[in-house]
Amino acid sequence: MGWLAAGDTYEVALVEGRVVARPAAGQSRGERVRDVPAEIRDHPEVSGLQRFAQWLDRHAAECTAQVTHWMVSSLPVPAALLAGVWPDEAWRAALRDIVVVADGPETAGFLRDADDSGALRVLTADGETVRLTPRTVTMPHPVLLPGLAQLRALAAESGVTQGVDQLHRALWHKPDGIDADAFAVTRYAGAEYPSWYRLSARATSLGYRVSGMNAVDRVRDAGRIFTASVGIGDPYTEEKAWTGRLTWCDEDGYRALPLTDVGPVAWSEGMRMAAALHAGCTAATDGGK
């Protein structure tokens, strides 16, 4: 982006997400000043660039959120769509080096490029860069990723940095031998907060929704919708708040599901929410297994 005149004395531009200024004339012409001078802070060009910077930040956050949704849900995404958004820097930052799978586990690799024809350039787990032309790809949740350890090792060797945390997303694998009559996990119950409002604020800051006395997360897993819920107490009857049990319900959020019926992605994401709420506490008790 070029420099724009802001009055007769200064020029302004958007550089690395912030508005910067430089003198337009005199001995200091072309030298950037540390802060936008007070005399031009309300200038239309400065205000316009600031609004544009805010829009870019929102756009980048929306792109990251969309790619995260595709990844957590392991949804098929048309390769043509990826090619269409790839020229956009914000989309490219969110998509570059996400692990995609096309046609079979053997094609899992890091997405490096997408061209106008819909072809994708992928760095495979063997360290080979291949060109793929699939109709759709998935960005699997890491609990479903084949060869996760090998992909993590390759990422470390290659200096791969993902815009969306996929490879190193915190994971919980559903244990074997779960009691068929069990409906709740209490491992992260009993974490104390000074108030319900602090606990609910922690939940919303992490991107979870608060519904009544629960923090909830809706997760798509193999075509089903699960609602994971963690109790957060009653704001009207209790001065302090404690994290409660973790449970899963059906899509409508009414019918509690036995733990044996919870899918691997829904299990991992529910445990991730419960652990994150537990981690922000002021005190904790042993909630059990």
CSV table of N, CA and C in Angstrom, one decimal, residues 57-177:
chain,number,residue,atom,x,y,z
A,57,ASP,N,-8.0,-6.9,10.6
A,57,ASP,CA,-7.9,-7.7,11.8
A,57,ASP,C,-9.1,-8.6,11.9
A,58,ARG,N,-10.3,-8.1,11.7
A,58,ARG,CA,-11.6,-8.9,11.8
A,58,ARG,C,-11.6,-9.9,10.7
A,59,HIS,N,-11.2,-9.5,9.6
A,59,HIS,CA,-11.2,-10.5,8.4
A,59,HIS,C,-10.2,-11.6,8.7
A,60,ALA,N,-9.0,-11.3,9.2
A,60,ALA,CA,-8.1,-12.4,9.5
A,60,ALA,C,-8.6,-13.3,10.6
A,61,ALA,N,-9.3,-12.7,11.6
A,61,ALA,CA,-9.9,-13.6,12.7
A,61,ALA,C,-11.0,-14.5,12.1
A,62,GLU,N,-11.8,-13.9,11.2
A,62,GLU,CA,-12.9,-14.7,10.6
A,62,GLU,C,-12.3,-15.8,9.7
A,63,CYS,N,-11.2,-15.6,9.0
A,63,CYS,CA,-10.6,-16.6,8.2
A,63,CYS,C,-10.1,-17.7,9.1
A,64,THR,N,-9.4,-17.4,10.2
A,64,THR,CA,-8.8,-18.3,11.1
A,64,THR,C,-10.0,-19.2,11.7
A,65,ALA,N,-11.1,-18.5,12.1
A,65,ALA,CA,-12.2,-19.2,12.7
A,65,ALA,C,-12.8,-20.2,11.7
A,66,GLN,N,-12.9,-19.8,10.5
A,66,GLN,CA,-13.5,-20.7,9.5
A,66,GLN,C,-12.7,-21.9,9.2
A,67,VAL,N,-11.4,-21.7,9.1
A,67,VAL,CA,-10.5,-22.9,8.9
A,67,VAL,C,-10.4,-23.8,10.1
A,68,THR,N,-10.5,-23.2,11.3
A,68,THR,CA,-10.6,-24.0,12.5
A,68,THR,C,-11.8,-24.8,12.5
A,69,HIS,N,-12.9,-24.2,12.1
A,69,HIS,CA,-14.2,-25.0,12.0
A,69,HIS,C,-14.1,-26.1,11.1
A,70,TRP,N,-13.5,-25.9,9.9
A,70,TRP,CA,-13.3,-27.0,8.9
A,70,TRP,C,-12.5,-28.1,9.6
A,71,MET,N,-11.4,-27.7,10.3
A,71,MET,CA,-10.5,-28.7,10.9
A,71,MET,C,-11.1,-29.5,12.0
A,72,VAL,N,-11.8,-28.7,12.9
A,72,VAL,CA,-12.4,-29.4,14.1
A,72,VAL,C,-13.5,-30.4,13.6
A,73,SER,N,-14.2,-30.0,12.6
A,73,SER,CA,-15.3,-30.8,12.1
A,73,SER,C,-14.9,-31.8,11.0
A,74,SER,N,-13.6,-31.7,10.6
A,74,SER,CA,-13.1,-32.6,9.5
A,74,SER,C,-14.1,-32.5,8.3
A,75,LEU,N,-14.5,-31.4,7.9
A,75,LEU,CA,-15.5,-31.2,6.8
A,75,LEU,C,-14.7,-31.2,5.5
A,76,PRO,N,-15.4,-31.8,4.4
A,76,PRO,CA,-14.8,-31.8,3.1
A,76,PRO,C,-14.9,-30.4,2.5
A,77,VAL,N,-13.8,-29.9,2.0
A,77,VAL,CA,-13.7,-28.5,1.4
A,77,VAL,C,-13.3,-28.6,0.0
A,78,PRO,N,-14.1,-28.0,-0.9
A,78,PRO,CA,-13.7,-28.1,-2.3
A,78,PRO,C,-12.3,-27.5,-2.6
A,79,ALA,N,-11.5,-28.2,-3.4
A,79,ALA,CA,-10.2,-27.7,-3.7
A,79,ALA,C,-10.3,-26.3,-4.5
A,80,ALA,N,-11.4,-26.2,-5.3
A,80,ALA,CA,-11.5,-25.0,-6.0
A,80,ALA,C,-11.8,-23.8,-5.1
A,81,LEU,N,-12.4,-24.0,-4.0
A,81,LEU,CA,-12.6,-23.0,-3.0
A,81,LEU,C,-11.3,-22.5,-2.4
A,82,LEU,N,-10.4,-23.5,-2.1
A,82,LEU,CA,-9.1,-23.1,-1.5
A,82,LEU,C,-8.3,-22.3,-2.5
A,83,ALA,N,-8.4,-22.7,-3.8
A,83,ALA,CA,-7.7,-22.0,-4.9
A,83,ALA,C,-8.3,-20.6,-5.0
A,84,GLY,N,-9.6,-20.4,-4.8
A,84,GLY,CA,-10.2,-19.1,-5.0
A,84,GLY,C,-9.8,-18.1,-3.9
A,85,VAL,N,-9.6,-18.6,-2.7
A,85,VAL,CA,-9.3,-17.7,-1.6
A,85,VAL,C,-7.8,-17.6,-1.3
A,86,TRP,N,-7.0,-18.4,-2.0
A,86,TRP,CA,-5.5,-18.5,-1.7
A,86,TRP,C,-4.9,-17.1,-1.9
A,87,PRO,N,-5.2,-16.3,-3.0
A,87,PRO,CA,-4.5,-15.0,-3.1
A,87,PRO,C,-4.7,-14.1,-2.0
A,88,ASP,N,-5.8,-14.3,-1.2
A,88,ASP,CA,-6.0,-13.4,-0.1
A,88,ASP,C,-5.0,-13.7,1.1
A,89,GLU,N,-4.3,-12.7,1.5
A,89,GLU,CA,-3.2,-13.0,2.5
A,89,GLU,C,-3.8,-13.6,3.8
A,90,ALA,N,-4.9,-13.1,4.2
A,90,ALA,CA,-5.5,-13.6,5.5
A,90,ALA,C,-5.9,-15.1,5.4
A,91,TRP,N,-6.5,-15.4,4.2
A,91,TRP,CA,-6.9,-16.8,4.0
A,91,TRP,C,-5.6,-17.7,3.9
A,92,ARG,N,-4.6,-17.2,3.2
A,92,ARG,CA,-3.4,-17.9,3.0
A,92,ARG,C,-2.7,-18.2,4.3
A,93,ALA,N,-2.7,-17.2,5.2
A,93,ALA,CA,-2.0,-17.3,6.5
A,93,ALA,C,-2.7,-18.4,7.3
A,94,ALA,N,-4.1,-18.5,7.2
A,94,ALA,CA,-4.8,-19.5,8.0
A,94,ALA,C,-4.7,-20.9,7.4
A,95,LEU,N,-4.5,-21.0,6.0
A,95,LEU,CA,-4.5,-22.3,5.4
A,95,LEU,C,-3.1,-22.9,5.2
A,96,ARG,N,-2.1,-22.0,5.0
A,96,ARG,CA,-0.8,-22.5,4.7
A,96,ARG,C,-0.3,-23.5,5.8
A,97,ASP,N,0.1,-24.7,5.4
A,97,ASP,CA,0.7,-25.7,6.2
A,97,ASP,C,-0.3,-26.4,7.1
A,98,ILE,N,-1.6,-26.2,6.8
A,98,ILE,CA,-2.6,-27.1,7.4
A,98,ILE,C,-2.5,-28.4,6.8
A,99,VAL,N,-2.6,-29.5,7.6
A,99,VAL,CA,-2.5,-30.8,7.0
A,99,VAL,C,-3.9,-31.2,6.4
A,100,VAL,N,-3.8,-31.5,5.1
A,100,VAL,CA,-5.0,-31.9,4.3
A,100,VAL,C,-4.9,-33.4,3.9
A,101,VAL,N,-6.0,-34.0,3.7
A,101,VAL,CA,-6.1,-35.4,3.2
A,101,VAL,C,-6.9,-35.4,2.0
A,102,ALA,N,-6.4,-36.0,0.9
A,102,ALA,CA,-7.2,-36.1,-0.3
A,102,ALA,C,-7.1,-37.5,-0.8
A,103,ASP,N,-8.2,-38.1,-1.0
A,103,ASP,CA,-8.4,-39.4,-1.6
A,103,ASP,C,-7.9,-40.6,-0.8
A,104,GLY,N,-7.2,-40.3,0.3
A,104,GLY,CA,-6.8,-41.4,1.1
A,104,GLY,C,-5.7,-41.0,2.1
A,105,PRO,N,-5.5,-41.7,3.2
A,105,PRO,CA,-4.4,-41.3,4.1
A,105,PRO,C,-3.0,-41.2,3.5
A,106,GLU,N,-2.8,-41.9,2.5
A,106,GLU,CA,-1.4,-41.8,1.9
A,106,GLU,C,-1.1,-40.4,1.3
A,107,THR,N,-2.1,-39.6,1.1
A,107,THR,CA,-1.9,-38.3,0.5
A,107,THR,C,-1.9,-37.2,1.6
A,108,ALA,N,-1.9,-37.5,2.9
A,108,ALA,CA,-1.9,-36.5,3.9
A,108,ALA,C,-0.6,-35.7,3.8
A,109,GLY,N,-0.7,-34.4,4.0
A,109,GLY,CA,0.5,-33.6,3.9
A,109,GLY,C,0.1,-32.1,4.2
A,110,PHE,N,1.2,-31.3,4.2
A,110,PHE,CA,1.0,-29.9,4.5
A,110,PHE,C,0.7,-29.1,3.2
A,111,LEU,N,-0.4,-28.3,3.3
A,111,LEU,CA,-0.8,-27.5,2.1
A,111,LEU,C,0.2,-26.4,2.0
A,112,ARG,N,0.8,-26.3,0.8
A,112,ARG,CA,1.8,-25.3,0.5
A,112,ARG,C,1.3,-24.3,-0.5
A,113,ASP,N,0.4,-24.7,-1.4
A,113,ASP,CA,0.0,-23.7,-2.4
A,113,ASP,C,-1.3,-24.3,-3.0
A,114,ALA,N,-2.1,-23.4,-3.7
A,114,ALA,CA,-3.3,-23.7,-4.4
A,114,ALA,C,-3.3,-22.8,-5.6
A,115,ASP,N,-3.4,-23.4,-6.8
A,115,ASP,CA,-3.4,-22.5,-8.0
A,115,ASP,C,-4.7,-22.4,-8.6
A,116,ASP,N,-4.8,-21.5,-9.7
A,116,ASP,CA,-6.1,-21.2,-10.3
A,116,ASP,C,-6.8,-22.4,-10.8
A,117,SER,N,-6.1,-23.5,-11.2
A,117,SER,CA,-6.8,-24.6,-11.7
A,117,SER,C,-7.4,-25.5,-10.7
A,118,GLY,N,-7.2,-25.2,-9.4
A,118,GLY,CA,-7.7,-26.0,-8.3
A,118,GLY,C,-6.7,-27.1,-7.9
A,119,ALA,N,-5.5,-27.1,-8.5
A,119,ALA,CA,-4.5,-28.0,-8.0
A,119,ALA,C,-3.8,-27.5,-6.8
A,120,LEU,N,-3.5,-28.5,-5.9
A,120,LEU,CA,-2.9,-28.2,-4.6
A,120,LEU,C,-1.4,-28.7,-4.6
A,121,ARG,N,-0.5,-28.0,-4.0
A,121,ARG,CA,0.8,-28.4,-3.8
A,121,ARG,C,0.9,-28.8,-2.3
A,122,VAL,N,1.3,-30.1,-2.0
A,122,VAL,CA,1.3,-30.6,-0.7
A,122,VAL,C,2.6,-31.3,-0.4
A,123,LEU,N,3.1,-31.0,0.8
A,123,LEU,CA,4.4,-31.6,1.3
A,123,LEU,C,4.0,-32.8,2.1
A,124,THR,N,4.3,-34.0,1.6
A,124,THR,CA,3.9,-35.2,2.3
A,124,THR,C,4.7,-35.6,3.5
A,125,ALA,N,4.3,-36.5,4.3
A,125,ALA,CA,5.0,-37.0,5.5
A,125,ALA,C,6.4,-37.5,5.1
A,126,ASP,N,6.6,-37.9,3.9
A,126,ASP,CA,7.9,-38.4,3.4
A,126,ASP,C,8.8,-37.3,3.0
A,127,GLY,N,8.4,-36.1,3.1
A,127,GLY,CA,9.2,-34.9,2.7
A,127,GLY,C,9.2,-34.6,1.3
A,128,GLU,N,8.3,-35.2,0.5
A,128,GLU,CA,8.2,-35.0,-0.9
A,128,GLU,C,7.0,-34.1,-1.2
A,129,THR,N,7.3,-33.1,-2.1
A,129,THR,CA,6.2,-32.2,-2.5
A,129,THR,C,5.5,-32.7,-3.8
A,130,VAL,N,4.2,-32.9,-3.7
A,130,VAL,CA,3.4,-33.5,-4.8
A,130,VAL,C,2.4,-32.5,-5.2
A,131,ARG,N,1.9,-32.6,-6.4
A,131,ARG,CA,0.8,-31.8,-6.9
A,131,ARG,C,-0.5,-32.7,-7.0
A,132,LEU,N,-1.5,-32.3,-6.3
A,132,LEU,CA,-2.8,-33.0,-6.3
A,132,LEU,C,-3.9,-32.3,-6.9
A,133,THR,N,-4.8,-33.0,-7.5
A,133,THR,CA,-6.0,-32.3,-8.1
A,133,THR,C,-7.3,-33.0,-7.7
A,134,PRO,N,-7.5,-33.0,-6.4
A,134,PRO,CA,-8.7,-33.6,-5.8
A,134,PRO,C,-9.9,-32.7,-6.0
A,135,ARG,N,-11.1,-33.3,-5.9
A,135,ARG,CA,-12.3,-32.4,-5.9
A,135,ARG,C,-12.5,-31.8,-4.6
A,136,THR,N,-12.3,-32.5,-3.5
A,136,THR,CA,-12.4,-32.0,-2.2
A,136,THR,C,-11.2,-32.5,-1.3
A,137,VAL,N,-10.9,-31.8,-0.2
A,137,VAL,CA,-10.0,-32.3,0.8
A,137,VAL,C,-10.6,-32.1,2.1
A,138,THR,N,-10.1,-32.9,3.1
A,138,THR,CA,-10.4,-32.6,4.5
A,138,THR,C,-9.2,-32.2,5.2
A,139,MET,N,-9.4,-31.4,6.3
A,139,MET,CA,-8.4,-31.0,7.2
A,139,MET,C,-8.6,-31.7,8.5
A,140,PRO,N,-8.2,-32.9,8.7
A,140,PRO,CA,-8.7,-33.7,9.8
A,140,PRO,C,-8.3,-33.1,11.2
A,141,HIS,N,-9.3,-33.3,12.1
A,141,HIS,CA,-9.0,-33.1,13.5
A,141,HIS,C,-7.8,-33.9,13.9
A,142,PRO,N,-6.8,-33.4,14.7
A,142,PRO,CA,-5.6,-34.2,14.9
A,142,PRO,C,-5.9,-35.6,15.6
A,143,VAL,N,-7.0,-35.7,16.3
A,143,VAL,CA,-7.2,-37.0,16.9
A,143,VAL,C,-7.5,-38.1,15.8
A,144,LEU,N,-7.8,-37.6,14.6
A,144,LEU,CA,-8.1,-38.5,13.5
A,144,LEU,C,-7.0,-38.6,12.5
A,145,LEU,N,-5.9,-37.8,12.7
A,145,LEU,CA,-4.9,-37.7,11.7
A,145,LEU,C,-4.0,-39.0,11.6
A,146,PRO,N,-3.9,-39.6,10.5
A,146,PRO,CA,-2.9,-40.7,10.4
A,146,PRO,C,-1.5,-40.2,10.4
A,147,GLY,N,-0.7,-41.0,11.2
A,147,GLY,CA,0.8,-40.6,11.2
A,147,GLY,C,1.0,-39.3,11.9
A,148,LEU,N,0.3,-39.0,13.0
A,148,LEU,CA,0.4,-37.7,13.6
A,148,LEU,C,1.8,-37.4,14.1
A,149,ALA,N,2.4,-38.4,14.7
A,149,ALA,CA,3.8,-38.3,15.3
A,149,ALA,C,4.8,-37.9,14.1
A,150,GLN,N,4.7,-38.6,13.0
A,150,GLN,CA,5.6,-38.4,11.9
A,150,GLN,C,5.4,-37.0,11.3
A,151,LEU,N,4.1,-36.5,11.2
A,151,LEU,CA,3.8,-35.2,10.7
A,151,LEU,C,4.4,-34.1,11.7
A,152,ARG,N,4.3,-34.4,13.0
A,152,ARG,CA,4.9,-33.4,14.0
A,152,ARG,C,6.4,-33.4,13.8
A,153,ALA,N,7.0,-34.5,13.6
A,153,ALA,CA,8.5,-34.5,13.5
A,153,ALA,C,8.9,-33.8,12.2
A,154,LEU,N,8.1,-34.0,11.1
A,154,LEU,CA,8.5,-33.3,9.9
A,154,LEU,C,8.3,-31.8,10.0
A,155,ALA,N,7.2,-31.4,10.7
A,155,ALA,CA,7.0,-30.0,10.9
A,155,ALA,C,8.1,-29.3,11.7
A,156,ALA,N,8.6,-30.0,12.7
A,156,ALA,CA,9.7,-29.5,13.5
A,156,ALA,C,11.0,-29.4,12.6
A,157,GLU,N,11.2,-30.4,11.8
A,157,GLU,CA,12.4,-30.4,11.0
A,157,GLU,C,12.4,-29.3,9.9
A,158,SER,N,11.2,-29.1,9.4
A,158,SER,CA,11.0,-28.1,8.2
A,158,SER,C,10.7,-26.7,8.7
A,159,GLY,N,10.5,-26.5,10.0
A,159,GLY,CA,10.2,-25.2,10.5
A,159,GLY,C,8.8,-24.7,10.1
A,160,VAL,N,7.9,-25.7,10.0
A,160,VAL,CA,6.5,-25.4,9.7
A,160,VAL,C,5.8,-24.7,10.9
A,161,THR,N,5.1,-23.6,10.6
A,161,THR,CA,4.3,-22.9,11.6
A,161,THR,C,2.9,-22.8,11.0
A,162,GLN,N,1.9,-23.4,11.7
A,162,GLN,CA,0.6,-23.4,11.2
A,162,GLN,C,-0.2,-22.1,11.7
A,163,GLY,N,-1.0,-21.6,10.8
A,163,GLY,CA,-1.8,-20.5,11.2
A,163,GLY,C,-3.0,-20.9,12.1
A,164,VAL,N,-3.4,-22.1,11.9
A,164,VAL,CA,-4.5,-22.8,12.8
A,164,VAL,C,-3.8,-23.9,13.5
A,165,ASP,N,-3.9,-24.0,14.8
A,165,ASP,CA,-3.3,-25.0,15.6
A,165,ASP,C,-4.0,-26.3,15.4
A,166,GLN,N,-3.3,-27.1,14.6
A,166,GLN,CA,-3.9,-28.5,14.3
A,166,GLN,C,-3.0,-29.6,14.8
A,167,LEU,N,-1.7,-29.5,14.5
A,167,LEU,CA,-0.8,-30.6,14.9
A,167,LEU,C,-0.6,-30.6,16.4
A,168,HIS,N,-0.6,-29.5,17.0
A,168,HIS,CA,-0.3,-29.4,18.4
A,168,HIS,C,-1.5,-29.0,19.3
A,169,ARG,N,-2.6,-29.2,18.7
A,169,ARG,CA,-3.9,-29.0,19.5
A,169,ARG,C,-3.9,-30.0,20.6
A,170,ALA,N,-4.3,-29.5,21.8
A,170,ALA,CA,-4.4,-30.4,22.9
A,170,ALA,C,-5.4,-31.6,22.7
A,171,LEU,N,-5.0,-32.8,22.9
A,171,LEU,CA,-5.8,-34.0,22.5
A,171,LEU,C,-6.1,-34.8,23.8
A,172,TRP,N,-7.2,-35.4,23.8
A,172,TRP,CA,-7.6,-36.4,24.8
A,172,TRP,C,-8.2,-37.6,24.0
A,173,HIS,N,-7.6,-38.8,24.2
A,173,HIS,CA,-8.1,-39.9,23.5
A,173,HIS,C,-9.1,-40.7,24.4
A,174,LYS,N,-10.2,-41.1,23.9
A,174,LYS,CA,-11.2,-41.7,24.6
A,174,LYS,C,-10.6,-43.1,25.1
A,175,PRO,N,-10.6,-43.3,26.4
A,175,PRO,CA,-10.1,-44.6,26.9
A,175,PRO,C,-10.9,-45.8,26.6
A,176,ASP,N,-10.3,-46.9,26.6
A,176,ASP,CA,-11.1,-48.2,26.5
A,176,ASP,C,-11.7,-48.6,27.8
A,177,GLY,N,-12.7,-49.4,27.7
A,177,GLY,CA,-13.3,-50.0,28.9
A,177,GLY,C,-14.2,-49.0,29.7
